[in-house]
Coordinates of N, CA and C and ligand atoms in Angstrom, one line a residue:
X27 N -3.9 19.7 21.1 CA -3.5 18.3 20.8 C -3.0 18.2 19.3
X28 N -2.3 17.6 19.3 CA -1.6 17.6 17.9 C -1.8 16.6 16.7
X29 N -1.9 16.9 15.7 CA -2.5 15.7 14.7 C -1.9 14.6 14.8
X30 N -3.2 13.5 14.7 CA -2.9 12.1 14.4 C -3.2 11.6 13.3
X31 N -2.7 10.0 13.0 CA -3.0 9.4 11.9 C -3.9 8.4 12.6
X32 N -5.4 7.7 11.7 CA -5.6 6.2 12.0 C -6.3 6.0 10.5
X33 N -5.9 4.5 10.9 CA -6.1 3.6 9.1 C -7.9 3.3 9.3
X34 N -8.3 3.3 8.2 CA -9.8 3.1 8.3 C -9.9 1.9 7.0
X35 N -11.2 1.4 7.0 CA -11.5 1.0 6.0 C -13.3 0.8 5.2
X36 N -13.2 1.4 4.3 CA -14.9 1.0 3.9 C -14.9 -0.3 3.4
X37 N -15.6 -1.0 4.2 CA -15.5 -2.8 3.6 C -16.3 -3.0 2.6
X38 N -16.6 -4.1 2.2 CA -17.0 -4.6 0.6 C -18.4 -4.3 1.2
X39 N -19.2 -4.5 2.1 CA -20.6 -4.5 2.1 C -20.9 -3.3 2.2
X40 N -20.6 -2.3 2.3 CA -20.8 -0.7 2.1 C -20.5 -0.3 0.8
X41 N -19.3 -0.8 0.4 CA -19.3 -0.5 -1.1 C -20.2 -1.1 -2.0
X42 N -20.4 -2.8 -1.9 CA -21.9 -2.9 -2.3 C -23.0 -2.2 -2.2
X43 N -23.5 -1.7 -1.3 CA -24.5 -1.3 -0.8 C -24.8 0.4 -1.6
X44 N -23.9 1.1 -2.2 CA -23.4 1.7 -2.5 C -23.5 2.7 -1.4
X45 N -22.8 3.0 -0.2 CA -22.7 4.2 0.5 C -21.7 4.3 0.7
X46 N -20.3 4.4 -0.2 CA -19.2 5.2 0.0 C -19.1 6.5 0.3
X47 N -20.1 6.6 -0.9 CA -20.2 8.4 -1.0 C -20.3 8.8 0.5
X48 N -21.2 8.7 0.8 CA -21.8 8.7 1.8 C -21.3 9.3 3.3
X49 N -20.4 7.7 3.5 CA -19.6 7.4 4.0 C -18.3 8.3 4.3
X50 N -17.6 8.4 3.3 CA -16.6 9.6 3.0 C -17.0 11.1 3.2
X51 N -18.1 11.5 2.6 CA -18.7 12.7 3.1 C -18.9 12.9 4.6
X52 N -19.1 11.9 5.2 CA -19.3 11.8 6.8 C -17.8 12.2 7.5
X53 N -17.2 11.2 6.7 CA -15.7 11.4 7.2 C -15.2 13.4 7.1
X54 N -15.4 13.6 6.0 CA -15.4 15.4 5.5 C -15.7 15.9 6.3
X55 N -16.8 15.9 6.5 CA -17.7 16.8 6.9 C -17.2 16.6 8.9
X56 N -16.7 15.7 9.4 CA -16.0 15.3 10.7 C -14.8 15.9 10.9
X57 N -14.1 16.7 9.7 CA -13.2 17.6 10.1 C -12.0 16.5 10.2
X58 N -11.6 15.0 9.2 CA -10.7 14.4 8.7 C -10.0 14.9 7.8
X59 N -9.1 14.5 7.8 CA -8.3 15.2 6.0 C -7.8 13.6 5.6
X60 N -8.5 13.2 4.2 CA -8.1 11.8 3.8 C -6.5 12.0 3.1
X61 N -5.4 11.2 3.7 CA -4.5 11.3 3.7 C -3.8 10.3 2.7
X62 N -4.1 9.2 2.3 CA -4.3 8.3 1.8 C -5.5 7.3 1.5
X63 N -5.5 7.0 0.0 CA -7.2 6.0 -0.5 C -6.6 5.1 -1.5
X64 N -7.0 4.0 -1.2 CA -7.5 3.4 -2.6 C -8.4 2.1 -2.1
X65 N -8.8 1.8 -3.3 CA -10.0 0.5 -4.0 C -8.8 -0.6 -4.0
X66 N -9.2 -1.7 -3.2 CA -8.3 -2.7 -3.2 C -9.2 -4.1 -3.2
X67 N -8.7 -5.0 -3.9 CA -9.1 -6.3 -3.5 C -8.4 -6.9 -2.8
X68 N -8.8 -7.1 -1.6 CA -8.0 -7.8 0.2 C -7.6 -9.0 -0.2
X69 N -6.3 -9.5 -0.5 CA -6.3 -10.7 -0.7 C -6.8 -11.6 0.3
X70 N -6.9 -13.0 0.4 CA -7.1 -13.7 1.3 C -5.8 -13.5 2.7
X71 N -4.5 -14.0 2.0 CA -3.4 -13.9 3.2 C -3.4 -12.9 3.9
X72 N -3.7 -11.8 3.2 CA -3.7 -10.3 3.7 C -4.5 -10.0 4.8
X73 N -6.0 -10.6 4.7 CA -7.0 -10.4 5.8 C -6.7 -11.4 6.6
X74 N -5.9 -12.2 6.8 CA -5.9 -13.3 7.3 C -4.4 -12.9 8.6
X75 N -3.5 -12.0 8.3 CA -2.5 -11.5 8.3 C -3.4 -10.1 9.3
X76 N -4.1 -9.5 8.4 CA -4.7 -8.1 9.2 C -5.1 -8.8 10.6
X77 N -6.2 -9.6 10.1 CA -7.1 -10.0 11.5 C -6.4 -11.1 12.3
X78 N -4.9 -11.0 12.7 CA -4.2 -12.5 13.1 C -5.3 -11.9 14.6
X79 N -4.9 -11.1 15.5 CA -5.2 -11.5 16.5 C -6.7 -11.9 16.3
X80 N -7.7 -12.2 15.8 CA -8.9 -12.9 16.1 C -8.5 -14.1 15.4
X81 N -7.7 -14.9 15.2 CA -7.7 -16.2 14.7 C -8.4 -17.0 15.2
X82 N -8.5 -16.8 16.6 CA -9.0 -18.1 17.2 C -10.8 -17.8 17.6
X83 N -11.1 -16.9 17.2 CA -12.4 -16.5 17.6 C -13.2 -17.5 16.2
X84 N -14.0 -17.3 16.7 CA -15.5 -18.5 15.9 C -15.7 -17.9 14.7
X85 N -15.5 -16.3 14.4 CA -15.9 -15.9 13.5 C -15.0 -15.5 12.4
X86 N -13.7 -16.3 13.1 CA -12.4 -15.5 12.2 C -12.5 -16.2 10.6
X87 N -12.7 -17.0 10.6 CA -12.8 -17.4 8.6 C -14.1 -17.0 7.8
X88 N -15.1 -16.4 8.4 CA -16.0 -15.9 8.0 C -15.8 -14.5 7.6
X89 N -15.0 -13.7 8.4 CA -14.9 -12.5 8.6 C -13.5 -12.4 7.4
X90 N -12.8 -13.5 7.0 CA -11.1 -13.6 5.9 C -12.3 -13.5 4.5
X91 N -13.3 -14.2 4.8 CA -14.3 -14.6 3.2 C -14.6 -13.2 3.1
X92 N -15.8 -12.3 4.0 CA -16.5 -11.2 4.1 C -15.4 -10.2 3.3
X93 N -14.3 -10.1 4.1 CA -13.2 -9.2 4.1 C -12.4 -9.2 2.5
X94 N -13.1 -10.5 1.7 CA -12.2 -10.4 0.6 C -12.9 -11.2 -0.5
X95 N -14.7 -10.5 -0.4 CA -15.5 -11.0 -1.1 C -15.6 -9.8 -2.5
X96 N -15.0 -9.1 -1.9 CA -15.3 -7.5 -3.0 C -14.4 -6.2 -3.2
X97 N -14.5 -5.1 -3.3 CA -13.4 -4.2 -3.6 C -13.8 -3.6 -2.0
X98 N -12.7 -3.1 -1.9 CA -12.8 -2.3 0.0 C -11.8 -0.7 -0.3
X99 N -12.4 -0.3 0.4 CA -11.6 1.2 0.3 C -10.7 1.6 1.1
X100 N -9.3 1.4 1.5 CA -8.8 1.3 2.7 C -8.2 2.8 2.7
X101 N -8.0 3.4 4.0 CA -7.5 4.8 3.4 C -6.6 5.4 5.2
X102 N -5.9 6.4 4.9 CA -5.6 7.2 6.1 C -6.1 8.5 6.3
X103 N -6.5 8.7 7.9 CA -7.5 9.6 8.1 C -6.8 10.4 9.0
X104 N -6.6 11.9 8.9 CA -5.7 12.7 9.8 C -6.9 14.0 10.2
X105 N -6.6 13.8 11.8 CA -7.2 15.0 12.3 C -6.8 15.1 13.8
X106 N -7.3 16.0 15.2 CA -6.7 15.8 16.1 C -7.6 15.0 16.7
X107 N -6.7 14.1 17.2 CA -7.3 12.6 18.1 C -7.9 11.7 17.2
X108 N -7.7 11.7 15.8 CA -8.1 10.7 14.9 C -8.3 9.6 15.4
X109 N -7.9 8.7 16.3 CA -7.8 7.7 16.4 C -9.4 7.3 17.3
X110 N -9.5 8.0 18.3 CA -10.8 8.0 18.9 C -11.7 8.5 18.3
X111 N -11.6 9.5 17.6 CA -12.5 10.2 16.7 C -13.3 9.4 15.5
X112 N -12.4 8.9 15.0 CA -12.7 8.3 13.9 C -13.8 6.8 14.8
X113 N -12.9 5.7 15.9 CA -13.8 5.0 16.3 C -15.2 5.5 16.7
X114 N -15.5 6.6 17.2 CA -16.8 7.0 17.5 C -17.5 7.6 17.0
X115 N -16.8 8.0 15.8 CA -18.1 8.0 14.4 C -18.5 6.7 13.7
X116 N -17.3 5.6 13.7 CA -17.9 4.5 13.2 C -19.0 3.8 14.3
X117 N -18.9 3.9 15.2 CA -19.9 3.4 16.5 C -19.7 2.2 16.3
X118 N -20.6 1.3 17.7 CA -19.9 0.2 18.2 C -20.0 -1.0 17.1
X119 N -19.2 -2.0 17.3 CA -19.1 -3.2 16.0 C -20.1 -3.6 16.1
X120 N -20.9 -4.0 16.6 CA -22.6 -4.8 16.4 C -23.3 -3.1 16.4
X121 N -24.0 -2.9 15.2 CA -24.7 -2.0 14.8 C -26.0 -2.5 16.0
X122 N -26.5 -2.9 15.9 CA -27.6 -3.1 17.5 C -27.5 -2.2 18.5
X123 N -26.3 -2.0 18.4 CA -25.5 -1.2 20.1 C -25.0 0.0 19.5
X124 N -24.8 0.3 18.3 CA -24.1 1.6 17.7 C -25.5 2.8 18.5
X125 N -24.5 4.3 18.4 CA -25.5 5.1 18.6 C -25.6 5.9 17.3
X126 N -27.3 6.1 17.3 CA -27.5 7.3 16.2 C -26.5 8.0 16.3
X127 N -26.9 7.8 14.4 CA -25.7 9.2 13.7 C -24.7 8.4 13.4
X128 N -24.2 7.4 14.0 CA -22.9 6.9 13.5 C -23.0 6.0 12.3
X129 N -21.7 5.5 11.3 CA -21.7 5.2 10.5 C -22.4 3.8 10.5
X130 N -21.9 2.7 11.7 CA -22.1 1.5 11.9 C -24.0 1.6 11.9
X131 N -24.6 2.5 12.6 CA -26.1 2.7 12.9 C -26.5 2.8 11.3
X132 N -26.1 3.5 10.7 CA -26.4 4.2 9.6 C -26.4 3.3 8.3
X133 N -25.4 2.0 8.7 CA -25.1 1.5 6.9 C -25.0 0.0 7.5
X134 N -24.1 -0.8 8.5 CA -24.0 -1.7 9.0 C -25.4 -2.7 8.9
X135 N -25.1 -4.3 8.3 CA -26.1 -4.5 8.1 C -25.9 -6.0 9.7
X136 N -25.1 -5.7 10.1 CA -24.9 -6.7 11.0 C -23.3 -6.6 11.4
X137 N -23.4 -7.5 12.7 CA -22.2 -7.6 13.2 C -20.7 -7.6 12.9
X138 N -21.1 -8.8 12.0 CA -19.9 -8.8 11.0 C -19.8 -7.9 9.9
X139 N -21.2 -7.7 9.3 CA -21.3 -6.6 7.7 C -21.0 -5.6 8.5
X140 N -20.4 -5.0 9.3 CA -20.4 -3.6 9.9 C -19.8 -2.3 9.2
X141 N -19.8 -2.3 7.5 CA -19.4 -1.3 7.2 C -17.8 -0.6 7.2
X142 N -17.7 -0.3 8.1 CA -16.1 0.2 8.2 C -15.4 -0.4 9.9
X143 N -14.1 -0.3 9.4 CA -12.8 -0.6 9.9 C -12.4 0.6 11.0
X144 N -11.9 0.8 12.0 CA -10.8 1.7 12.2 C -9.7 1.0 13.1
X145 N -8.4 1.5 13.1 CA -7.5 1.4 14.2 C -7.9 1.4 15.5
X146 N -7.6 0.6 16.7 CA -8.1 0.7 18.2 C -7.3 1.2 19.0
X147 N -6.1 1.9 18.6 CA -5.4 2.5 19.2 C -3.9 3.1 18.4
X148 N -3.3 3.8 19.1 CA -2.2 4.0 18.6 C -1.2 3.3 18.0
X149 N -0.7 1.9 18.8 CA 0.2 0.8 18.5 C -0.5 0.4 17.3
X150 N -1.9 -0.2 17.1 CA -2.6 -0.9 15.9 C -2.2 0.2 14.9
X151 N -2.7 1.3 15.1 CA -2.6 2.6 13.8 C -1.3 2.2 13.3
X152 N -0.1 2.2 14.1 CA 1.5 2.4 13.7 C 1.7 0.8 12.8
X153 N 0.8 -0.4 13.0 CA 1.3 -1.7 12.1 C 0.0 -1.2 11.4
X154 N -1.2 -0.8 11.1 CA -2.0 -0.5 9.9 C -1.8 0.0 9.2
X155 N -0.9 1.4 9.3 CA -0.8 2.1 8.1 C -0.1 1.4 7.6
X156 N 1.1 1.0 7.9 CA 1.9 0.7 7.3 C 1.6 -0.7 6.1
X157 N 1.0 -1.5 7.0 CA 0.4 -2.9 6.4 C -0.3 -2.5 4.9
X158 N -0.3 -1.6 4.5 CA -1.0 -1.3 3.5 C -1.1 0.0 2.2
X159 N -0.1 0.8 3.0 CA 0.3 2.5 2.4 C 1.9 2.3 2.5
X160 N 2.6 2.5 1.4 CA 3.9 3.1 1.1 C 3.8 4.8 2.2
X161 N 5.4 5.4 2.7 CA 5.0 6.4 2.7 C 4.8 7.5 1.5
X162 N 5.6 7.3 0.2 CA 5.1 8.0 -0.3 C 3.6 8.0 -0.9
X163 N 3.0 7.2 -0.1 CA 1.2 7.0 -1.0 C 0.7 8.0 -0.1
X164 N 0.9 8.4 1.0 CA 0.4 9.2 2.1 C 0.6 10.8 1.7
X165 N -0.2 11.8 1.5 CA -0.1 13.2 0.8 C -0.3 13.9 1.7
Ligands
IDP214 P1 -14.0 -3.5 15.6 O1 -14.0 -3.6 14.1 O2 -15.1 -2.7 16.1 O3 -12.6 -3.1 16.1 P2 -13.3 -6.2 16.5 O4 -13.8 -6.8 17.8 O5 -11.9 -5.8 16.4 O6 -14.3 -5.0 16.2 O7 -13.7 -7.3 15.3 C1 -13.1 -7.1 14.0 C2 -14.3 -7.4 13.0 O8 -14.7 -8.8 13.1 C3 -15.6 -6.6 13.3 O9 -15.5 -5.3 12.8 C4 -16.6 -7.5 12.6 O10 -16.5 -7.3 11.1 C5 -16.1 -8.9 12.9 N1 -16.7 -9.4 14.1 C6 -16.4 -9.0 15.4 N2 -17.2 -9.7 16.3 C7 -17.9 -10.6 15.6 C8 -18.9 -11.6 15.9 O11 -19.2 -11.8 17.0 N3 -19.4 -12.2 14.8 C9 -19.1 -12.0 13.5 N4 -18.2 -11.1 13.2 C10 -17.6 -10.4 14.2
MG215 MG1 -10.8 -4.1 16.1

């Protein structure tokens, strides 16, 4: 199979919490190559813009506040089948249901605090990177 790209993100409540390190070492040590990083503060439009398709869900203005309460690490992750790979190290959105070993189990302090981000698929990967990385930011 041949390498893929998918956009990740370590959200503000992991970076609070301080488990970046952590975090990113997980990613390493998973056989990722970080392709692109940086420390950003999410504007409001921007999370608001990321997360359009949940607009209409109950949680979507809580989740614009969460998402742009603090610095976040947004980055590009390459390996083969990145895209699935990367979601099943993060494990499921509600840490309750994540399985041991995964990141969501590991750091997530709730549904919404859930730590990190990834792409759900190919189509989302191809508007994520972009939404956030120049190509020359990508190495
Ligand atoms: P995902 O991040 O696992 O792809 P999505 O369903 O795409 O999950 O939801 C996007 C983000 O919205 C989640 O990661 C989480 O931060 C938040 N979220 C999802 N469902 C809920 C909920 O029921 N209550 C509060 N926040 C939620
Ligand atoms: Mg999603």
């Amino acid at each position: 199979m041949a390498l893929e790209r998918t956009f990740a993100i370590i959200k503000p409540d992991a970076i609070q919490t301080k488990h970046t390190g952590e975090i990113l070492a997980s990613i390493e040590q998973n056989g990722f190559r970080i392709v692109g990083m940086k420390l950003i503060r999410i504007a409001r439009q921007e999370a608001e813009k990321f997360y359009e398709v949940h607009q209409q869900r109950p949680f979507f203005a809580g989740l614009v506040t969460f998402m742009t309460e603090g610095p976040a690490l947004v980055m590009v992750l390459e390996r083969e089948d990145a895209i699935a790979k990367w979601r099943e190290l993060m494990g499921a959105t509600n840490p309750a249901n994540a399985a041991e070993g995964t990141i969501r189990k590991r750091f997530a302090e709730n549904i919404e605090r859930n730590a990190v981000h990834g792409s759900d698929g190919a189509d989302t990967a191809a508007v994520e990177i972009p939404f956030f990385f120049s190509t020359a930011e990508l190495l």
